[in-house]
Short mmCIF file of C-alpha atoms in Angstrom, two decimals:
data_model
loop_
_atom_site.label_atom_id
_atom_site.label_comp_id
_atom_site.label_asym_id
_atom_site.label_seq_id
_atom_site.Cartn_x
_atom_site.Cartn_y
_atom_site.Cartn_z
CA MET J 1 77.50 -164.05 -47.22
CA SER J 2 75.84 -166.42 -44.77
CA THR J 3 73.19 -168.74 -46.16
CA THR J 4 71.43 -169.10 -42.81
CA ALA J 5 68.35 -167.02 -42.13
CA PRO J 6 69.03 -164.03 -39.88
CA SER J 7 67.76 -164.35 -36.33
CA PRO J 8 65.04 -161.92 -35.25
CA ALA J 9 66.44 -158.74 -33.71
CA PRO J 10 64.82 -157.16 -30.65
CA ALA J 11 62.37 -154.34 -31.30
CA LEU J 12 63.03 -151.00 -29.62
CA ARG J 13 60.03 -149.13 -28.23
CA ALA J 14 59.57 -145.82 -26.44
CA GLU J 15 56.51 -145.43 -24.20
CA GLY J 16 55.45 -142.03 -22.86
CA VAL J 17 59.01 -140.74 -22.98
CA ARG J 18 59.80 -137.29 -21.60
CA ILE J 19 63.37 -135.96 -21.85
CA GLY J 20 64.80 -132.52 -21.12
CA TYR J 21 67.87 -130.51 -20.25
CA ASP J 22 68.27 -128.10 -17.31
CA GLY J 23 64.56 -127.92 -16.65
CA ARG J 24 63.62 -127.47 -20.32
CA THR J 25 61.53 -130.26 -21.82
CA VAL J 26 62.59 -131.30 -25.32
CA ILE J 27 60.43 -134.40 -25.78
CA ASP J 28 57.18 -134.95 -23.91
CA GLY J 29 54.93 -138.01 -23.96
CA LEU J 30 56.47 -139.57 -27.05
CA ASP J 31 55.46 -143.08 -28.13
CA LEU J 32 57.43 -144.78 -30.88
CA GLU J 33 58.05 -148.36 -31.98
CA LEU J 34 60.98 -149.13 -34.24
CA PRO J 35 60.46 -152.28 -36.32
CA ALA J 36 62.77 -155.21 -35.64
CA GLY J 37 65.20 -156.28 -38.34
CA LYS J 38 64.62 -153.11 -40.38
CA ILE J 39 66.49 -149.89 -41.14
CA THR J 40 64.85 -146.85 -39.58
CA ALA J 41 65.92 -143.28 -40.35
CA ILE J 42 64.88 -140.40 -38.08
CA VAL J 43 64.78 -137.03 -39.83
CA GLY J 44 63.66 -133.52 -38.92
CA PRO J 45 64.89 -129.94 -38.60
CA ASN J 46 67.68 -128.89 -36.28
CA ALA J 47 66.85 -128.93 -32.56
CA CYS J 48 63.67 -130.99 -33.07
CA GLY J 49 64.77 -133.68 -30.60
CA LYS J 50 66.20 -136.36 -32.93
CA SER J 51 69.52 -136.75 -31.12
CA THR J 52 67.88 -136.33 -27.72
CA LEU J 53 65.51 -139.20 -28.52
CA LEU J 54 68.38 -141.42 -29.61
CA LYS J 55 70.34 -140.63 -26.42
CA GLY J 56 67.32 -141.46 -24.29
CA MET J 57 66.74 -144.75 -26.09
CA ALA J 58 70.42 -145.68 -25.71
CA ARG J 59 70.47 -144.81 -21.97
CA LEU J 60 72.99 -142.04 -22.62
CA HIS J 61 70.62 -139.44 -21.18
CA PRO J 62 68.14 -140.05 -18.33
CA LEU J 63 64.42 -140.08 -18.97
CA ASP J 64 62.25 -137.72 -16.96
CA ALA J 65 59.27 -140.01 -17.55
CA GLY J 66 58.29 -143.09 -19.52
CA ARG J 67 60.42 -146.04 -20.47
CA VAL J 68 62.31 -147.61 -23.36
CA LEU J 69 61.92 -151.33 -24.07
CA LEU J 70 64.48 -153.45 -25.88
CA GLY J 71 63.04 -156.83 -26.79
CA GLY J 72 60.33 -156.21 -24.21
CA ARG J 73 62.81 -155.40 -21.40
CA ASP J 74 63.27 -151.99 -19.83
CA VAL J 75 66.75 -150.76 -20.81
CA ALA J 76 67.00 -148.95 -17.47
CA GLU J 77 67.00 -152.33 -15.69
CA LEU J 78 69.55 -154.09 -17.90
CA PRO J 79 73.10 -154.53 -16.54
CA ARG J 80 75.53 -152.33 -18.47
CA ARG J 81 77.51 -155.23 -19.97
CA GLU J 82 74.35 -157.05 -21.09
CA LEU J 83 72.97 -153.87 -22.66
CA ALA J 84 76.27 -153.44 -24.53
CA ARG J 85 75.90 -156.95 -25.95
CA LEU J 86 72.46 -156.06 -27.31
CA LEU J 87 72.72 -152.41 -28.28
CA GLY J 88 75.54 -150.66 -30.16
CA VAL J 89 75.63 -146.86 -30.11
CA LEU J 90 77.49 -144.23 -32.13
CA PRO J 91 76.86 -140.84 -30.48
CA GLN J 92 77.10 -137.60 -32.42
CA SER J 93 80.37 -136.61 -30.72
CA SER J 94 82.85 -139.25 -29.63
CA ILE J 95 86.24 -138.59 -28.04
CA ALA J 96 89.02 -141.17 -28.23
CA PRO J 97 91.41 -141.62 -25.28
CA ASP J 98 94.76 -139.86 -25.71
CA GLY J 99 97.30 -141.88 -27.66
CA VAL J 100 94.94 -144.71 -28.62
CA ARG J 101 95.55 -146.32 -32.01
CA VAL J 102 92.89 -147.29 -34.50
CA ALA J 103 92.98 -151.07 -33.95
CA GLU J 104 92.97 -150.58 -30.17
CA LEU J 105 89.90 -148.36 -30.32
CA VAL J 106 88.00 -150.75 -32.58
CA ALA J 107 88.93 -153.66 -30.28
CA ARG J 108 87.13 -151.87 -27.43
CA GLY J 109 83.92 -152.87 -29.18
CA ARG J 110 84.65 -156.44 -28.08
CA TYR J 111 84.58 -155.52 -24.36
CA PRO J 112 81.02 -156.79 -23.66
CA HIS J 113 81.89 -160.19 -25.16
CA GLN J 114 85.04 -160.74 -23.11
CA GLY J 115 85.42 -162.30 -19.69
CA TRP J 116 86.03 -160.39 -16.48
CA PHE J 117 89.78 -160.30 -17.12
CA GLY J 118 89.29 -158.76 -20.57
CA ARG J 119 91.45 -161.20 -22.48
CA ARG J 120 91.09 -160.98 -26.26
CA SER J 121 90.54 -164.22 -28.15
CA SER J 122 91.28 -165.18 -31.74
CA THR J 123 87.57 -164.65 -32.40
CA ASP J 124 87.83 -161.08 -31.11
CA ASP J 125 90.83 -160.44 -33.35
CA ALA J 126 88.98 -161.80 -36.39
CA VAL J 127 85.91 -159.65 -35.70
CA VAL J 128 88.08 -156.54 -35.31
CA ALA J 129 89.89 -157.30 -38.57
CA ARG J 130 86.57 -157.67 -40.42
CA ALA J 131 85.26 -154.40 -38.98
CA LEU J 132 88.42 -152.55 -40.01
CA GLU J 133 88.21 -153.98 -43.51
CA ALA J 134 84.48 -153.34 -43.89
CA THR J 135 84.86 -149.64 -43.02
CA GLY J 136 87.93 -149.14 -45.17
CA VAL J 137 90.34 -148.32 -42.35
CA ALA J 138 92.44 -151.51 -42.19
CA ASP J 139 95.44 -149.61 -43.57
CA LEU J 140 95.13 -147.16 -40.66
CA ALA J 141 95.16 -149.85 -37.95
CA ASP J 142 98.46 -148.70 -36.40
CA ARG J 143 97.83 -144.96 -36.70
CA PRO J 144 96.95 -142.84 -33.66
CA VAL J 145 93.28 -141.84 -33.88
CA ALA J 146 94.21 -138.22 -33.09
CA GLU J 147 96.17 -137.98 -36.36
CA LEU J 148 93.24 -138.91 -38.59
CA SER J 149 90.92 -136.63 -40.52
CA GLY J 150 87.34 -136.17 -39.36
CA GLY J 151 86.05 -138.58 -41.99
CA GLN J 152 88.62 -141.22 -41.12
CA ARG J 153 87.83 -140.94 -37.41
CA GLN J 154 84.12 -141.32 -38.12
CA ARG J 155 84.76 -144.57 -40.00
CA VAL J 156 86.93 -145.84 -37.12
CA TRP J 157 84.13 -145.20 -34.62
CA ILE J 158 81.69 -147.02 -36.89
CA ALA J 159 84.13 -149.94 -37.07
CA MET J 160 84.11 -150.10 -33.27
CA VAL J 161 80.29 -150.29 -33.25
CA LEU J 162 80.38 -153.04 -35.89
CA ALA J 163 82.95 -154.98 -33.83
CA GLN J 164 80.45 -154.95 -30.96
CA GLU J 165 78.21 -157.28 -33.04
CA THR J 166 74.91 -156.25 -31.45
CA ASP J 167 71.40 -157.01 -32.66
CA VAL J 168 70.48 -153.31 -32.60
CA VAL J 169 72.64 -150.40 -33.72
CA LEU J 170 71.84 -146.72 -33.03
CA LEU J 171 73.80 -144.13 -35.00
CA ASP J 172 73.50 -140.38 -34.51
CA GLU J 173 74.35 -138.64 -37.79
CA PRO J 174 76.81 -141.33 -38.92
CA THR J 175 77.49 -139.55 -42.24
CA THR J 176 78.89 -136.44 -40.53
CA PHE J 177 82.35 -135.51 -41.85
CA LEU J 178 82.03 -137.97 -44.73
CA ASP J 179 82.12 -136.92 -48.38
CA VAL J 180 79.29 -138.12 -50.59
CA ALA J 181 81.17 -141.23 -51.79
CA HIS J 182 81.92 -142.35 -48.23
CA GLN J 183 78.35 -141.53 -47.17
CA VAL J 184 77.04 -143.97 -49.78
CA ASP J 185 79.70 -146.55 -48.85
CA LEU J 186 78.69 -146.35 -45.19
CA LEU J 187 74.96 -146.63 -45.88
CA ASP J 188 75.61 -149.56 -48.22
CA LEU J 189 77.58 -151.19 -45.39
CA LEU J 190 74.68 -150.72 -42.96
CA ALA J 191 72.25 -152.09 -45.55
CA ASP J 192 74.47 -155.17 -45.96
CA LEU J 193 74.64 -155.60 -42.17
CA ASN J 194 70.86 -155.48 -42.01
CA ALA J 195 70.39 -157.89 -44.92
CA GLU J 196 72.98 -160.45 -43.80
CA ARG J 197 72.53 -160.44 -40.01
CA GLY J 198 69.03 -159.04 -39.58
CA THR J 199 70.49 -156.20 -37.50
CA THR J 200 68.02 -153.49 -36.52
CA VAL J 201 69.59 -150.20 -37.66
CA VAL J 202 68.31 -146.87 -36.34
CA MET J 203 70.02 -143.70 -37.54
CA VAL J 204 69.52 -139.97 -37.33
CA LEU J 205 70.17 -138.42 -40.74
CA HIS J 206 70.05 -134.92 -42.19
CA GLU J 207 70.19 -136.10 -45.80
CA LEU J 208 66.51 -136.63 -46.64
CA ASN J 209 67.13 -138.30 -49.98
CA LEU J 210 69.63 -140.79 -48.58
CA ALA J 211 67.25 -141.50 -45.70
CA ALA J 212 64.46 -142.22 -48.19
CA ARG J 213 66.72 -144.42 -50.30
CA TYR J 214 68.09 -146.62 -47.50
CA ALA J 215 65.38 -146.72 -44.83
CA ASP J 216 62.58 -149.27 -44.63
CA HIS J 217 60.91 -147.10 -42.00
CA LEU J 218 61.06 -143.30 -41.86
CA VAL J 219 60.30 -141.19 -38.78
CA VAL J 220 59.77 -137.45 -39.26
CA MET J 221 60.06 -135.26 -36.15
CA ARG J 222 59.31 -131.65 -35.35
CA ALA J 223 59.39 -129.85 -31.99
CA GLY J 224 59.95 -133.04 -29.99
CA GLN J 225 57.10 -134.98 -31.56
CA VAL J 226 56.68 -137.51 -34.34
CA VAL J 227 54.67 -135.90 -37.14
CA ALA J 228 54.78 -138.83 -39.57
CA GLU J 229 56.19 -142.36 -39.76
CA GLY J 230 56.01 -145.33 -42.07
CA GLU J 231 57.42 -146.37 -45.42
CA PRO J 232 59.35 -143.51 -47.08
CA SER J 233 57.08 -143.53 -50.14
CA ALA J 234 54.07 -142.86 -47.91
CA VAL J 235 55.72 -140.47 -45.46
CA LEU J 236 57.98 -138.22 -47.51
CA THR J 237 55.57 -135.92 -49.34
CA GLU J 238 55.53 -132.24 -50.21
CA ASP J 239 53.06 -131.67 -47.36
CA SER J 240 55.19 -133.50 -44.76
CA VAL J 241 58.36 -131.69 -45.86
CA ARG J 242 56.52 -128.37 -45.55
CA ALA J 243 55.08 -129.29 -42.14
CA ALA J 244 58.38 -130.51 -40.67
CA PHE J 245 60.91 -128.19 -42.31
CA GLY J 246 58.86 -125.21 -43.50
CA LEU J 247 60.30 -125.92 -46.93
CA GLU J 248 58.58 -125.76 -50.29
CA SER J 249 59.69 -128.66 -52.43
CA ARG J 250 58.78 -131.04 -55.18
CA VAL J 251 58.92 -134.77 -54.41
CA VAL J 252 59.66 -136.90 -57.45
CA PRO J 253 60.83 -140.51 -57.95
CA ASP J 254 64.57 -141.02 -57.52
CA PRO J 255 65.79 -142.06 -61.01
CA VAL J 256 68.10 -144.68 -59.46
CA SER J 257 66.06 -146.23 -56.65
CA GLY J 258 62.49 -145.09 -57.31
CA THR J 259 62.29 -143.82 -53.72
CA PRO J 260 61.10 -140.26 -52.97
CA LEU J 261 63.53 -137.54 -54.05
CA VAL J 262 63.03 -134.15 -52.40
CA VAL J 263 63.90 -131.20 -54.65
CA PRO J 264 63.84 -127.90 -52.71
CA VAL J 265 62.20 -125.00 -54.52
CA GLY J 266 63.87 -122.16 -52.64
CA ARG J 267 62.73 -118.55 -52.38
CA ALA J 268 64.75 -117.40 -55.40
CA ARG J 269 63.00 -119.91 -57.66
CA GLN J 270 59.63 -119.01 -56.20
CA ARG J 271 60.22 -115.31 -56.86
CA SER J 272 61.36 -115.95 -60.42
CA GLY J 273 58.47 -118.27 -61.13
CA ARG J 274 60.87 -120.83 -62.58
CA ALA J 275 60.01 -123.73 -60.27
CA THR J 276 58.83 -126.10 -63.00
CA ILE J 277 59.31 -129.56 -61.53
#
């Protein structure tokens, strides 16, 4: 672990953002500032606009109005290569080129750091090796990506984002396809990246309790709007869970981390009168 203090990461900010698909507005007039050098988790029910917001902030989907600022600069005005040196993105669905092998795909994360002729240096090779090792896929380096399981492919894509070595990383449901052990391993890895390099991590998660455990800043969305944001202990309450998800729950301290732990009540328990937490 480096003993030098991490350098400040750029803050990401959305101002008056409106985004839609085929004439249907999903997000309208949204303002949001994501703290620099912190881990932010965005949670909310299906189709509430979480992934759409992330795509808009990453310049993967055009904005109908508003702007997104990265370190005070409009991402729409940044050259593509410069943006790729500042902002790493893992979309929800990623497709690898036919026949590409694991190490080759991860090495593509070095593209923004290479010269115009795309020659890989010993530094690039070392970064790729560390990313493969950190995500637990070093033993798969020579395997075709198409032959891997869904969980293995997800870890390879994350390795590519890590190899990019950006100050800000956006991940859309990074724990998809991963079993619970690999989910925890991945989130531990992102926490280490944040602690050691000061990387700003922004991720869309469905797992509320993991979001509360790992995030410094929690954003709760519903119907294209932010309904609550702040520290998980202040934001994740029985009222906010009910407002965002329409779910009755009990929120208690996580026995491991002390962070909020959401325990769904469920209709069967409500009918039986056995919800005692």
